[in-house]
Amino acid sequence: MGAETTGPSEGELFKKILGPEWLKLHPDIQRRFAKNPAPNRPLYYRGALSELRSSRLGKLLGHLSKPLIHGALIPYDDADFPVDIEVYSKPDCASIFKQRTYHLHGRAPIRFTSYMRESARGEVLEYVGAGLGMKLRLHVREGNLYFTSDGYFWQIFGWRLPLPGVLTPGKTYLCHRNDKPDQFNIRIEIRHCLFGTTFTQVGVFHELADTLLEEGTA
């Protein structure tokens, strides 16, 4: 049997983008992102959202965007429900894929997949579906990793067309904060320039070892 090719990692990309700032990250975060998901060997995380909220505008945008980017903007309010995350790569593909499955109370699971890659200009881009995506800025504070959106775009026929901020859900802010070696917490806020906070997600996640996954599927 031939050797399995290792896929790309978020850590390789983030280390390149952050430069010396990478060394200021908590070692647990460095190790977590440096893991490379080989094709057909995803990384798994399990956790729970303690808070899921959307404003009236957020709910409207969430429902309107369902046909194009189902799950990217969740138009519901809920709390204390499980979420599964799968990070994976594909053969001969430089993108890093992240699939999230939200198990809201009383609803069918909501599944959303995005992918991240580096642009030819050395930017971190995250695509959420239908050619829609955003450019991300990264920075480190107190050992934790922060992401801030720096404009949304629609990519069509190889061209990235910038979208006016007022016509988007708002600027995205995400904090990945370390709790302990196998656990981290996430806070995501999307804030519109005119209408304030449109979406909020807060949750705690932990890494799943392969042995636990095998036991769970046995």
mmCIF file of C-alpha atoms in Angstrom:
data_model
loop_
_atom_site.group_PDB
_atom_site.id
_atom_site.type_symbol
_atom_site.label_atom_id
_atom_site.label_comp_id
_atom_site.label_asym_id
_atom_site.label_seq_id
_atom_site.Cartn_x
_atom_site.Cartn_y
_atom_site.Cartn_z
ATOM 1 C CA MET A 1 0.000 0.000 0.000
ATOM 2 C CA GLY A 2 1.379 3.446 -0.921
ATOM 3 C CA ALA A 3 2.050 6.147 1.614
ATOM 4 C CA GLU A 4 -0.925 8.368 2.443
ATOM 5 C CA THR A 5 -0.448 11.941 1.328
ATOM 6 C CA THR A 6 -0.877 14.504 4.079
ATOM 7 C CA GLY A 7 -3.277 17.313 3.321
ATOM 8 C CA PRO A 8 -2.905 21.013 4.083
ATOM 9 C CA SER A 9 -3.347 22.399 7.579
ATOM 10 C CA GLU A 10 -4.750 25.656 8.840
ATOM 11 C CA GLY A 11 -1.620 25.980 10.952
ATOM 12 C CA GLU A 12 0.676 26.097 7.926
ATOM 13 C CA LEU A 13 -1.400 28.906 6.457
ATOM 14 C CA PHE A 14 -1.833 30.811 9.726
ATOM 15 C CA LYS A 15 1.860 30.513 10.589
ATOM 16 C CA LYS A 16 2.748 32.025 7.224
ATOM 17 C CA ILE A 17 0.218 34.853 7.544
ATOM 18 C CA LEU A 18 0.966 35.692 11.192
ATOM 19 C CA GLY A 19 4.744 35.538 10.902
ATOM 20 C CA PRO A 20 6.405 36.217 14.299
ATOM 21 C CA GLU A 21 2.945 36.624 15.889
ATOM 22 C CA TRP A 22 2.440 32.840 15.508
ATOM 23 C CA LEU A 23 4.938 32.278 18.348
ATOM 24 C CA LYS A 24 2.738 34.371 20.662
ATOM 25 C CA LEU A 25 -0.111 31.863 20.346
ATOM 26 C CA HIS A 26 -0.701 29.470 23.224
ATOM 27 C CA PRO A 27 1.203 26.225 22.462
ATOM 28 C CA ASP A 28 -2.065 24.255 22.613
ATOM 29 C CA ILE A 29 -3.519 26.406 19.842
ATOM 30 C CA GLN A 30 -0.372 26.053 17.748
ATOM 31 C CA ARG A 31 -0.517 22.275 18.114
ATOM 32 C CA ARG A 32 -4.253 22.146 17.399
ATOM 33 C CA PHE A 33 -4.056 24.038 14.113
ATOM 34 C CA ALA A 34 -0.821 22.383 13.006
ATOM 35 C CA LYS A 35 -2.546 18.998 12.683
ATOM 36 C CA ASN A 36 -2.804 17.994 9.035
ATOM 37 C CA PRO A 37 -5.976 16.107 8.066
ATOM 38 C CA ALA A 38 -4.891 13.591 5.440
ATOM 39 C CA PRO A 39 -7.484 12.750 2.751
ATOM 40 C CA ASN A 40 -10.037 10.327 4.219
ATOM 41 C CA ARG A 41 -8.637 10.957 7.726
ATOM 42 C CA PRO A 42 -10.604 13.966 9.063
ATOM 43 C CA LEU A 43 -10.097 15.669 12.404
ATOM 44 C CA TYR A 44 -13.160 15.668 14.668
ATOM 45 C CA TYR A 45 -14.316 18.059 17.376
ATOM 46 C CA ARG A 46 -17.436 17.882 19.499
ATOM 47 C CA GLY A 47 -18.981 20.530 21.669
ATOM 48 C CA ALA A 48 -22.047 22.564 22.523
ATOM 49 C CA LEU A 49 -23.242 26.078 21.865
ATOM 50 C CA SER A 50 -24.358 27.810 25.032
ATOM 51 C CA GLU A 51 -25.722 30.681 22.969
ATOM 52 C CA LEU A 52 -27.116 31.022 19.446
ATOM 53 C CA ARG A 53 -28.857 34.302 18.649
ATOM 54 C CA SER A 54 -29.866 36.343 15.643
ATOM 55 C CA SER A 55 -31.495 39.759 15.403
ATOM 56 C CA ARG A 56 -34.607 40.464 13.335
ATOM 57 C CA LEU A 57 -32.406 41.452 10.416
ATOM 58 C CA GLY A 58 -30.286 38.355 10.999
ATOM 59 C CA LYS A 59 -33.332 36.099 10.890
ATOM 60 C CA LEU A 60 -34.490 37.726 7.654
ATOM 61 C CA LEU A 61 -31.046 37.326 6.045
ATOM 62 C CA GLY A 62 -30.775 33.771 7.306
ATOM 63 C CA HIS A 63 -34.054 32.724 5.718
ATOM 64 C CA LEU A 64 -33.377 34.604 2.466
ATOM 65 C CA SER A 65 -29.892 33.088 2.083
ATOM 66 C CA LYS A 66 -30.941 29.456 2.713
ATOM 67 C CA PRO A 67 -31.098 28.459 -0.971
ATOM 68 C CA LEU A 68 -27.502 29.629 -1.559
ATOM 69 C CA ILE A 69 -25.623 29.180 1.722
ATOM 70 C CA HIS A 70 -27.786 26.999 3.948
ATOM 71 C CA GLY A 71 -26.399 26.919 7.471
ATOM 72 C CA ALA A 72 -23.986 29.819 7.121
ATOM 73 C CA LEU A 73 -26.465 32.228 8.735
ATOM 74 C CA ILE A 74 -28.719 30.387 11.195
ATOM 75 C CA PRO A 75 -31.974 32.356 11.676
ATOM 76 C CA TYR A 76 -32.916 30.809 15.036
ATOM 77 C CA ASP A 77 -32.316 31.376 18.748
ATOM 78 C CA ASP A 78 -31.321 28.408 20.893
ATOM 79 C CA ALA A 79 -28.969 27.381 23.699
ATOM 80 C CA ASP A 80 -27.175 24.360 25.132
ATOM 81 C CA PHE A 81 -27.273 22.052 22.133
ATOM 82 C CA PRO A 82 -24.539 19.833 20.628
ATOM 83 C CA VAL A 83 -22.402 20.685 17.608
ATOM 84 C CA ASP A 84 -20.037 18.414 15.667
ATOM 85 C CA ILE A 85 -17.128 19.740 13.594
ATOM 86 C CA GLU A 86 -15.186 17.818 10.959
ATOM 87 C CA VAL A 87 -12.022 19.277 9.410
ATOM 88 C CA TYR A 88 -10.834 17.533 6.260
ATOM 89 C CA SER A 89 -8.854 17.838 3.045
ATOM 90 C CA LYS A 90 -9.291 16.477 -0.468
ATOM 91 C CA PRO A 91 -6.676 14.866 -2.710
ATOM 92 C CA ASP A 92 -4.739 17.364 -4.848
ATOM 93 C CA CYS A 93 -6.587 20.308 -3.303
ATOM 94 C CA ALA A 94 -5.016 23.154 -1.325
ATOM 95 C CA SER A 95 -8.236 24.053 0.503
ATOM 96 C CA ILE A 96 -9.054 23.134 4.097
ATOM 97 C CA PHE A 97 -12.703 22.117 4.570
ATOM 98 C CA LYS A 98 -14.717 22.496 7.757
ATOM 99 C CA GLN A 99 -18.135 20.902 8.175
ATOM 100 C CA ARG A 100 -20.298 21.898 11.134
ATOM 101 C CA THR A 101 -23.452 20.035 12.174
ATOM 102 C CA TYR A 102 -25.761 21.902 14.555
ATOM 103 C CA HIS A 103 -28.240 19.775 16.521
ATOM 104 C CA LEU A 104 -30.758 22.415 17.565
ATOM 105 C CA HIS A 105 -33.624 21.480 19.841
ATOM 106 C CA GLY A 106 -36.740 20.359 17.989
ATOM 107 C CA ARG A 107 -35.253 20.851 14.510
ATOM 108 C CA ALA A 108 -33.558 18.740 11.895
ATOM 109 C CA PRO A 109 -29.755 18.995 12.071
ATOM 110 C CA ILE A 110 -28.316 21.957 10.176
ATOM 111 C CA ARG A 111 -25.119 21.156 8.253
ATOM 112 C CA PHE A 112 -22.822 23.837 6.909
ATOM 113 C CA THR A 113 -19.506 23.408 5.092
ATOM 114 C CA SER A 114 -17.006 26.156 4.329
ATOM 115 C CA TYR A 115 -13.477 26.004 3.041
ATOM 116 C CA MET A 116 -10.412 28.143 3.587
ATOM 117 C CA ARG A 117 -7.449 28.778 1.316
ATOM 118 C CA GLU A 118 -4.699 31.258 0.591
ATOM 119 C CA SER A 119 -5.149 33.622 -2.350
ATOM 120 C CA ALA A 120 -2.451 34.349 -4.917
ATOM 121 C CA ARG A 121 -1.875 37.603 -3.017
ATOM 122 C CA GLY A 122 -1.250 35.857 0.292
ATOM 123 C CA GLU A 123 -4.688 36.525 1.795
ATOM 124 C CA VAL A 124 -6.731 34.150 3.930
ATOM 125 C CA LEU A 125 -10.056 33.568 2.171
ATOM 126 C CA GLU A 126 -13.031 31.631 3.497
ATOM 127 C CA TYR A 127 -15.741 30.511 1.072
ATOM 128 C CA VAL A 128 -19.232 29.758 2.391
ATOM 129 C CA GLY A 129 -20.977 28.610 -0.790
ATOM 130 C CA ALA A 130 -22.224 29.823 -4.176
ATOM 131 C CA GLY A 131 -18.938 31.690 -4.718
ATOM 132 C CA LEU A 132 -19.568 33.883 -1.679
ATOM 133 C CA GLY A 133 -16.767 34.421 0.785
ATOM 134 C CA MET A 134 -14.809 36.812 2.928
ATOM 135 C CA LYS A 135 -11.226 37.867 3.430
ATOM 136 C CA LEU A 136 -9.944 37.322 6.958
ATOM 137 C CA ARG A 137 -7.432 39.224 9.062
ATOM 138 C CA LEU A 138 -5.683 37.300 11.845
ATOM 139 C CA HIS A 139 -4.123 38.578 15.041
ATOM 140 C CA VAL A 140 -3.030 37.261 18.428
ATOM 141 C CA ARG A 141 -3.985 38.698 21.807
ATOM 142 C CA GLU A 142 -3.097 37.179 25.191
ATOM 143 C CA GLY A 143 -2.152 33.929 23.461
ATOM 144 C CA ASN A 144 -5.534 33.520 21.745
ATOM 145 C CA LEU A 145 -6.347 33.663 18.040
ATOM 146 C CA TYR A 146 -8.686 36.281 16.589
ATOM 147 C CA PHE A 147 -10.212 36.497 13.118
ATOM 148 C CA THR A 148 -11.843 39.618 11.672
ATOM 149 C CA SER A 149 -13.492 39.788 8.268
ATOM 150 C CA ASP A 150 -12.044 42.383 5.917
ATOM 151 C CA GLY A 151 -14.695 42.510 3.233
ATOM 152 C CA TYR A 152 -17.085 40.080 1.583
ATOM 153 C CA PHE A 153 -16.937 39.083 -2.062
ATOM 154 C CA TRP A 154 -18.664 37.062 -4.743
ATOM 155 C CA GLN A 155 -16.329 35.046 -6.923
ATOM 156 C CA ILE A 156 -17.590 34.381 -10.435
ATOM 157 C CA PHE A 157 -15.685 33.259 -13.531
ATOM 158 C CA GLY A 158 -12.426 33.662 -11.609
ATOM 159 C CA TRP A 159 -13.154 37.263 -10.595
ATOM 160 C CA ARG A 160 -13.638 38.395 -6.998
ATOM 161 C CA LEU A 161 -16.285 41.104 -6.880
ATOM 162 C CA PRO A 162 -16.334 43.035 -3.576
ATOM 163 C CA LEU A 163 -19.723 43.421 -1.891
ATOM 164 C CA PRO A 164 -20.716 46.692 -0.165
ATOM 165 C CA GLY A 165 -20.637 46.233 3.598
ATOM 166 C CA VAL A 166 -24.133 47.624 4.048
ATOM 167 C CA LEU A 167 -25.510 44.800 1.885
ATOM 168 C CA THR A 168 -23.846 42.041 3.934
ATOM 169 C CA PRO A 169 -24.761 40.526 7.338
ATOM 170 C CA GLY A 170 -21.966 42.627 8.836
ATOM 171 C CA LYS A 171 -18.357 42.381 9.929
ATOM 172 C CA THR A 172 -17.443 38.998 11.414
ATOM 173 C CA TYR A 173 -15.431 38.689 14.628
ATOM 174 C CA LEU A 174 -14.254 35.294 15.884
ATOM 175 C CA CYS A 175 -12.150 34.429 18.918
ATOM 176 C CA HIS A 176 -10.556 30.992 19.415
ATOM 177 C CA ARG A 177 -9.617 30.900 23.100
ATOM 178 C CA ASN A 178 -7.728 28.028 24.692
ATOM 179 C CA ASP A 179 -9.100 26.312 27.814
ATOM 180 C CA LYS A 180 -6.804 23.292 28.135
ATOM 181 C CA PRO A 181 -4.880 20.945 25.800
ATOM 182 C CA ASP A 182 -7.963 19.198 24.404
ATOM 183 C CA GLN A 183 -10.557 21.968 24.866
ATOM 184 C CA PHE A 184 -11.188 25.443 23.474
ATOM 185 C CA ASN A 185 -14.025 27.931 23.325
ATOM 186 C CA ILE A 186 -15.315 29.955 20.400
ATOM 187 C CA ARG A 187 -17.186 33.243 20.229
ATOM 188 C CA ILE A 188 -18.502 34.550 16.904
ATOM 189 C CA GLU A 189 -20.252 37.882 16.416
ATOM 190 C CA ILE A 190 -21.410 39.462 13.175
ATOM 191 C CA ARG A 191 -22.063 43.209 13.463
ATOM 192 C CA HIS A 192 -23.787 45.269 10.785
ATOM 193 C CA CYS A 193 -22.541 48.826 10.306
ATOM 194 C CA LEU A 194 -26.079 50.246 10.665
ATOM 195 C CA PHE A 195 -28.104 47.650 12.563
ATOM 196 C CA GLY A 196 -25.685 46.338 15.176
ATOM 197 C CA THR A 197 -25.109 42.699 16.079
ATOM 198 C CA THR A 198 -26.948 40.359 13.705
ATOM 199 C CA PHE A 199 -25.601 36.938 14.759
ATOM 200 C CA THR A 200 -23.910 35.485 17.856
ATOM 201 C CA GLN A 201 -22.531 32.014 18.577
ATOM 202 C CA VAL A 202 -20.771 30.996 21.800
ATOM 203 C CA GLY A 203 -19.596 27.471 22.548
ATOM 204 C CA VAL A 204 -17.027 25.083 24.009
ATOM 205 C CA PHE A 205 -15.421 22.261 22.007
ATOM 206 C CA HIS A 206 -13.026 19.409 22.599
ATOM 207 C CA GLU A 207 -10.967 17.226 20.319
ATOM 208 C CA LEU A 208 -12.023 13.637 19.701
ATOM 209 C CA ALA A 209 -9.351 10.958 19.566
ATOM 210 C CA ASP A 210 -9.573 8.289 16.865
ATOM 211 C CA THR A 211 -10.087 5.621 19.512
ATOM 212 C CA LEU A 212 -13.161 7.378 20.852
ATOM 213 C CA LEU A 213 -14.588 7.698 17.366
ATOM 214 C CA GLU A 214 -14.098 4.000 16.707
ATOM 215 C CA GLU A 215 -15.815 3.113 19.982
ATOM 216 C CA GLY A 216 -18.692 5.453 19.184
ATOM 217 C CA THR A 217 -19.310 3.867 15.785
ATOM 218 C CA ALA A 218 -18.754 0.271 16.884
#
